[in-house]
Amino acid sequence: MLFLLAGGCGHKTVLPPVAAGGDSVLPAQGQRHRLAVVRTAQALVGVPYRWGGSSPQQGFDCSGLVWWVMRHNGIAVPRMTDGQAQTGTAVAPAQAAAGDIAVFRIGYGGLHTAVISGSGTMVHSPKSGSTVREESYLSRYWLPRLVTVRRIFP
């Protein structure tokens, strides 16, 4: 089964659904870089949501947050959700780790992206009127909407 997704922060793309899971331990290689990505994302908690925003000064939409955090740490990812949903390598949700990108299907087929920050948690910019926050992606709301987890670096 495939889903046609219209980007909440991006454009349409087609992705297969995935099963739920937890986190796994990663090799030491890259771990420091992953933690730097997470610290950068966590430092932005409280920055206002802004449609099309991609900096701490303007605010962030979901894909702008992911793009800025990765770029700030020297990692090139696409700016829009549809590109982020296809960048890097897909990993099973059970192998999701800090620094990976989580992609969710929301609303009317839109996409939402976030930076995985730890065991079952993510940092994201959820919606207008809100701010960047850290919360569980294993919640009753987010987990059923998880479409893919993308590994950007080893």
Coordinates of N, CA and C in Angstrom, one line a residue:
M1 N 0.8 -1.2 0.0 CA 0.0 0.0 0.0 C 0.9 1.2 0.0
L2 N 0.6 2.2 -0.8 CA 1.3 3.5 -0.9 C 0.3 4.6 -0.5
F3 N 0.9 5.7 0.0 CA 0.1 6.9 0.3 C 0.6 8.0 -0.5
L4 N -0.4 8.8 -1.1 CA 0.0 10.0 -1.8 C -0.1 11.1 -0.7
L5 N 0.9 11.9 -0.6 CA 1.0 12.8 0.5 C 1.2 14.2 0.0
A6 N 0.4 15.2 0.4 CA 0.5 16.6 0.0 C 1.2 17.2 1.2
G7 N 2.3 18.0 0.9 CA 3.1 18.5 2.0 C 2.4 19.6 2.8
G8 N 2.4 19.4 4.2 CA 1.9 20.4 5.1 C 2.9 21.5 5.1
C9 N 4.2 21.2 5.0 CA 5.2 22.2 4.8 C 5.9 22.1 3.4
G10 N 5.4 21.1 2.6 CA 6.1 20.9 1.4 C 5.1 20.5 0.3
H11 N 5.5 19.6 -0.6 CA 4.7 19.2 -1.8 C 4.3 17.8 -1.7
K12 N 3.6 17.3 -2.8 CA 3.1 15.9 -2.8 C 4.3 15.0 -3.0
T13 N 4.2 13.8 -2.4 CA 5.1 12.7 -2.6 C 4.4 11.4 -2.3
V14 N 5.0 10.3 -2.7 CA 4.4 9.0 -2.4 C 5.4 8.2 -1.5
L15 N 4.9 7.8 -0.4 CA 5.7 7.0 0.5 C 4.9 5.8 1.0
P16 N 5.6 4.7 1.3 CA 4.9 3.5 1.9 C 4.7 3.8 3.4
P17 N 3.7 3.2 4.0 CA 3.5 3.3 5.4 C 4.6 2.4 6.2
V18 N 4.8 2.7 7.4 CA 5.8 2.0 8.2 C 5.1 1.5 9.5
A19 N 5.7 0.5 10.1 CA 5.3 0.0 11.4 C 5.9 0.8 12.5
A20 N 5.3 0.7 13.7 CA 5.8 1.4 14.9 C 7.0 0.7 15.5
G21 N 7.8 1.5 16.3 CA 9.0 0.9 16.9 C 9.6 1.8 17.9
G22 N 10.7 1.4 18.5 CA 11.5 2.2 19.4 C 12.8 2.7 18.9
D23 N 13.8 2.9 19.8 CA 15.1 3.3 19.4 C 16.1 2.2 19.6
S24 N 17.2 2.3 18.9 CA 18.3 1.3 19.1 C 19.6 2.0 19.4
V25 N 20.6 1.2 19.8 CA 21.9 1.7 20.1 C 22.7 1.8 18.8
L26 N 23.4 2.9 18.5 CA 24.1 3.1 17.3 C 25.6 3.0 17.6
P27 N 26.4 2.7 16.5 CA 27.8 2.6 16.7 C 28.4 4.0 17.2
A28 N 29.5 4.0 17.8 CA 30.1 5.3 18.3 C 30.4 6.3 17.2
Q29 N 30.7 5.7 16.0 CA 30.9 6.6 14.8 C 29.7 7.5 14.6
G30 N 29.9 8.8 14.5 CA 28.8 9.7 14.2 C 28.0 10.1 15.4
Q31 N 28.2 9.4 16.6 CA 27.3 9.7 17.7 C 27.5 11.1 18.2
R32 N 28.7 11.6 18.2 CA 29.0 13.0 18.6 C 28.2 14.0 17.7
H33 N 28.3 13.7 16.4 CA 27.6 14.6 15.5 C 26.1 14.5 15.7
R34 N 25.5 13.4 15.9 CA 24.1 13.2 16.2 C 23.7 14.0 17.4
L35 N 24.5 13.9 18.5 CA 24.2 14.7 19.7 C 24.3 16.2 19.5
A36 N 25.2 16.6 18.6 CA 25.2 18.1 18.3 C 24.0 18.5 17.6
V37 N 23.5 17.7 16.7 CA 22.2 18.0 16.0 C 21.1 18.1 17.0
V38 N 21.0 17.2 17.9 CA 19.9 17.2 18.9 C 20.1 18.4 19.8
R39 N 21.3 18.7 20.3 CA 21.4 19.9 21.1 C 21.0 21.2 20.4
T40 N 21.4 21.3 19.1 CA 21.0 22.4 18.4 C 19.5 22.5 18.3
A41 N 18.8 21.4 18.0 CA 17.3 21.4 17.9 C 16.7 21.8 19.3
Q42 N 17.2 21.2 20.3 CA 16.7 21.5 21.7 C 16.9 22.9 22.1
A43 N 17.9 23.6 21.6 CA 18.2 25.0 21.9 C 17.2 25.9 21.3
L44 N 16.4 25.4 20.3 CA 15.4 26.2 19.6 C 14.0 26.1 20.2
V45 N 13.9 25.2 21.2 CA 12.6 25.1 21.8 C 12.1 26.5 22.3
G46 N 10.9 26.8 22.0 CA 10.3 28.1 22.3 C 10.2 29.1 21.2
V47 N 11.0 28.8 20.1 CA 11.0 29.7 19.0 C 9.6 29.6 18.3
P48 N 8.9 30.7 17.9 CA 7.6 30.6 17.3 C 7.5 29.9 16.0
Y49 N 6.4 29.2 15.8 CA 6.1 28.7 14.4 C 5.9 29.8 13.5
R50 N 6.3 29.7 12.3 CA 6.0 30.6 11.2 C 6.0 29.9 9.9
W51 N 4.9 30.0 9.2 CA 4.8 29.3 7.9 C 5.9 29.8 7.0
G52 N 6.7 29.0 6.4 CA 7.9 29.3 5.5 C 9.1 29.8 6.3
G53 N 9.0 29.8 7.6 CA 10.2 30.3 8.4 C 11.3 29.3 8.4
S54 N 12.5 29.8 8.4 CA 13.7 28.9 8.4 C 14.9 29.5 9.2
S55 N 14.6 30.3 10.2 CA 15.7 30.8 11.0 C 15.1 31.1 12.4
P56 N 16.0 31.1 13.4 CA 15.5 31.5 14.8 C 14.9 32.9 14.8
Q57 N 15.4 33.8 14.0 CA 14.9 35.2 14.0 C 13.5 35.3 13.4
Q58 N 13.2 34.5 12.3 CA 11.9 34.6 11.7 C 10.9 33.6 12.3
G59 N 11.4 32.6 12.9 CA 10.5 31.5 13.4 C 10.7 30.3 12.4
F60 N 10.1 29.2 12.7 CA 10.2 28.0 11.8 C 8.9 27.3 11.5
D61 N 8.8 26.8 10.3 CA 7.8 25.8 10.0 C 8.5 24.5 10.2
C62 N 7.9 23.4 10.1 CA 8.5 22.1 10.4 C 9.7 21.8 9.6
S63 N 9.6 21.9 8.3 CA 10.8 21.6 7.4 C 11.9 22.6 7.6
G64 N 11.5 23.9 7.8 CA 12.5 24.9 8.0 C 13.4 24.6 9.3
L65 N 12.7 24.1 10.3 CA 13.4 23.8 11.5 C 14.4 22.7 11.2
V66 N 14.0 21.6 10.6 CA 14.9 20.5 10.3 C 16.0 20.9 9.4
W67 N 15.7 21.7 8.3 CA 16.7 22.2 7.4 C 17.7 23.1 8.2
W68 N 17.3 24.0 9.0 CA 18.2 24.9 9.7 C 19.1 24.1 10.7
V69 N 18.5 23.2 11.5 CA 19.3 22.4 12.4 C 20.4 21.6 11.7
M70 N 20.0 21.0 10.7 CA 21.0 20.2 9.9 C 22.1 21.1 9.3
R71 N 21.6 22.1 8.7 CA 22.6 23.1 8.0 C 23.6 23.7 9.0
H72 N 23.0 24.0 10.2 CA 23.9 24.6 11.3 C 25.0 23.6 11.7
N73 N 24.7 22.3 11.5 CA 25.7 21.3 11.8 C 26.4 20.7 10.6
G74 N 26.4 21.4 9.5 CA 27.1 21.1 8.3 C 26.5 19.9 7.5
I75 N 25.2 19.7 7.7 CA 24.6 18.6 7.0 C 23.6 19.2 6.0
A76 N 23.7 18.9 4.7 CA 22.8 19.4 3.7 C 21.6 18.5 3.5
V77 N 20.4 19.0 3.8 CA 19.2 18.3 3.5 C 18.3 19.3 2.7
P78 N 17.3 18.7 2.0 CA 16.4 19.6 1.2 C 15.6 20.5 2.2
R79 N 15.2 21.6 1.7 CA 14.4 22.6 2.6 C 13.0 22.1 2.8
M80 N 12.4 21.5 1.8 CA 10.9 21.1 1.9 C 10.7 19.7 2.4
T81 N 9.5 19.5 3.0 CA 9.2 18.2 3.6 C 9.3 17.0 2.6
D82 N 8.9 17.2 1.4 CA 8.9 16.1 0.4 C 10.3 15.7 0.1
G83 N 11.2 16.6 0.1 CA 12.6 16.3 -0.1 C 13.2 15.6 1.1
Q84 N 12.9 16.1 2.3 CA 13.4 15.6 3.5 C 12.8 14.1 3.7
A85 N 11.6 13.9 3.2 CA 11.0 12.6 3.3 C 11.7 11.5 2.5
Q86 N 12.6 12.0 1.6 CA 13.3 11.1 0.7 C 14.8 11.1 0.8
T87 N 15.3 12.0 1.6 CA 16.7 12.2 1.8 C 17.3 11.1 2.7
G88 N 18.6 10.9 2.5 CA 19.3 9.9 3.4 C 18.8 8.5 3.1
T89 N 18.8 7.7 4.1 CA 18.4 6.3 4.0 C 17.2 6.0 4.9
A90 N 16.2 5.3 4.5 CA 15.1 4.9 5.3 C 15.6 3.8 6.3
V91 N 15.2 4.0 7.6 CA 15.5 3.0 8.6 C 14.2 2.6 9.2
A92 N 14.1 1.4 9.8 CA 12.9 1.0 10.5 C 12.7 1.8 11.7
P93 N 11.4 2.2 12.0 CA 11.2 3.0 13.2 C 11.8 2.4 14.5
A94 N 11.9 1.1 14.5 CA 12.5 0.4 15.7 C 14.0 0.8 15.8
Q95 N 14.6 1.3 14.7 CA 16.0 1.7 14.7 C 16.2 3.2 14.7
A96 N 15.1 3.9 14.9 CA 15.2 5.4 15.0 C 16.2 5.8 16.1
A97 N 17.0 6.8 15.7 CA 18.0 7.3 16.7 C 18.1 8.8 16.7
A98 N 18.7 9.3 17.7 CA 18.9 10.8 17.8 C 19.6 11.3 16.5
G99 N 19.0 12.4 16.0 CA 19.5 13.0 14.8 C 18.9 12.6 13.5
D100 N 18.1 11.5 13.6 CA 17.3 11.1 12.4 C 16.2 12.0 12.2
I101 N 15.6 12.0 11.0 CA 14.4 12.8 10.6 C 13.2 11.9 10.6
A102 N 12.2 12.3 11.4 CA 10.9 11.6 11.4 C 9.9 12.3 10.5
V103 N 9.2 11.6 9.7 CA 8.2 12.1 8.7 C 6.9 11.6 9.1
F104 N 5.9 12.5 9.2 CA 4.5 12.1 9.6 C 3.5 12.5 8.5
R105 N 2.4 11.8 8.4 CA 1.3 12.2 7.5 C 0.3 12.8 8.4
I106 N -0.1 14.1 8.1 CA -1.0 14.8 8.9 C -2.1 15.4 8.1
G107 N -3.2 15.9 8.7 CA -4.2 16.6 8.1 C -4.7 16.0 6.8
Y108 N -4.8 16.8 5.8 CA -5.4 16.3 4.5 C -4.3 15.7 3.6
G109 N -3.5 14.8 4.2 CA -2.4 14.2 3.4 C -1.1 15.0 3.5
G110 N -1.0 16.0 4.3 CA 0.2 16.8 4.4 C 1.3 16.0 5.1
L111 N 2.5 16.5 4.9 CA 3.7 15.9 5.6 C 4.1 16.8 6.7
H112 N 4.7 16.3 7.7 CA 5.3 17.0 8.8 C 6.6 16.3 9.2
T113 N 7.7 17.1 9.4 CA 9.0 16.6 9.7 C 9.5 17.0 11.1
A114 N 10.4 16.2 11.7 CA 10.9 16.5 13.0 C 12.3 15.9 13.1
V115 N 13.0 16.4 14.1 CA 14.3 15.8 14.4 C 14.1 14.9 15.6
I116 N 14.5 13.6 15.5 CA 14.4 12.7 16.6 C 15.5 13.1 17.6
S117 N 15.0 13.3 18.9 CA 16.0 13.8 19.9 C 16.4 12.7 20.9
G118 N 15.7 11.6 20.9 CA 16.1 10.6 21.9 C 15.1 9.4 21.8
S119 N 15.1 8.7 22.9 CA 14.3 7.5 22.9 C 12.8 7.9 22.9
G120 N 12.2 7.9 21.7 CA 10.8 8.1 21.6 C 10.4 9.6 21.6
T121 N 11.4 10.5 21.5 CA 11.1 11.9 21.5 C 11.6 12.6 20.2
M122 N 11.0 13.8 19.9 CA 11.4 14.6 18.8 C 11.3 16.0 19.1
V123 N 12.0 16.8 18.3 CA 11.9 18.3 18.4 C 11.3 18.7 17.1
H124 N 10.2 19.5 17.1 CA 9.5 19.9 15.9 C 8.8 21.3 16.1
S125 N 8.4 21.8 15.0 CA 7.6 23.1 15.0 C 6.2 22.7 14.5
P126 N 5.3 22.5 15.4 CA 4.0 21.8 15.0 C 3.0 22.5 14.2
K127 N 2.7 23.8 14.6 CA 1.6 24.5 13.9 C 1.6 25.9 14.2
S128 N 0.8 26.6 13.4 CA 0.6 28.1 13.6 C 0.1 28.3 15.0
G129 N 0.6 29.4 15.7 CA 0.2 29.7 17.0 C 0.9 29.0 18.1
S130 N 1.8 28.1 17.7 CA 2.6 27.3 18.6 C 4.1 27.7 18.5
T131 N 4.9 26.9 19.3 CA 6.3 27.1 19.2 C 7.1 25.8 19.0
V132 N 8.3 25.9 18.7 CA 9.1 24.7 18.6 C 9.1 24.0 20.0
R133 N 8.9 22.7 20.0 CA 8.8 21.9 21.2 C 9.4 20.5 21.1
E134 N 9.6 19.9 22.2 CA 10.1 18.5 22.3 C 9.0 17.7 22.9
E135 N 8.6 16.6 22.2 CA 7.6 15.8 22.8 C 7.7 14.4 22.2
S136 N 6.9 13.5 22.7 CA 7.0 12.1 22.3 C 6.4 11.9 20.9
Y137 N 7.1 11.1 20.0 CA 6.5 10.7 18.8 C 5.8 9.4 18.9
L138 N 5.9 8.8 20.1 CA 5.2 7.5 20.4 C 3.8 7.7 21.0
S139 N 3.3 9.0 21.0 CA 2.0 9.3 21.5 C 0.9 8.8 20.6
R140 N -0.3 8.8 21.2 CA -1.4 8.3 20.4 C -1.7 9.1 19.2
Y141 N -1.3 10.4 19.2 CA -1.5 11.2 18.0 C -0.4 10.9 17.0
W142 N 0.9 11.0 17.4 CA 2.0 11.0 16.4 C 2.3 9.6 15.8
L143 N 2.3 8.6 16.7 CA 2.8 7.3 16.2 C 2.0 6.7 15.0
P144 N 0.7 6.8 15.1 CA -0.1 6.2 13.9 C 0.2 7.0 12.6
R145 N 0.7 8.2 12.7 CA 1.0 9.1 11.6 C 2.4 9.0 11.0
L146 N 3.2 8.2 11.7 CA 4.6 8.1 11.3 C 4.7 7.3 10.0
V147 N 5.3 8.0 9.0 CA 5.4 7.4 7.7 C 6.8 6.8 7.4
T148 N 7.9 7.5 7.8 CA 9.2 7.1 7.6 C 10.2 7.7 8.5
V149 N 11.3 7.1 8.8 CA 12.4 7.6 9.5 C 13.6 7.6 8.6
R150 N 14.3 8.8 8.5 CA 15.4 8.9 7.5 C 16.7 9.1 8.3
R151 N 17.7 8.3 8.0 CA 19.0 8.4 8.5 C 19.8 9.2 7.6
I152 N 20.3 10.4 8.1 CA 21.1 11.3 7.3 C 22.6 11.0 7.3
F153 N 23.1 10.5 8.3 CA 24.5 10.2 8.4 C 24.7 9.0 9.2
P154 N 25.8 8.2 9.1 CA 26.0 6.9 9.7 C 26.1 7.1 11.2

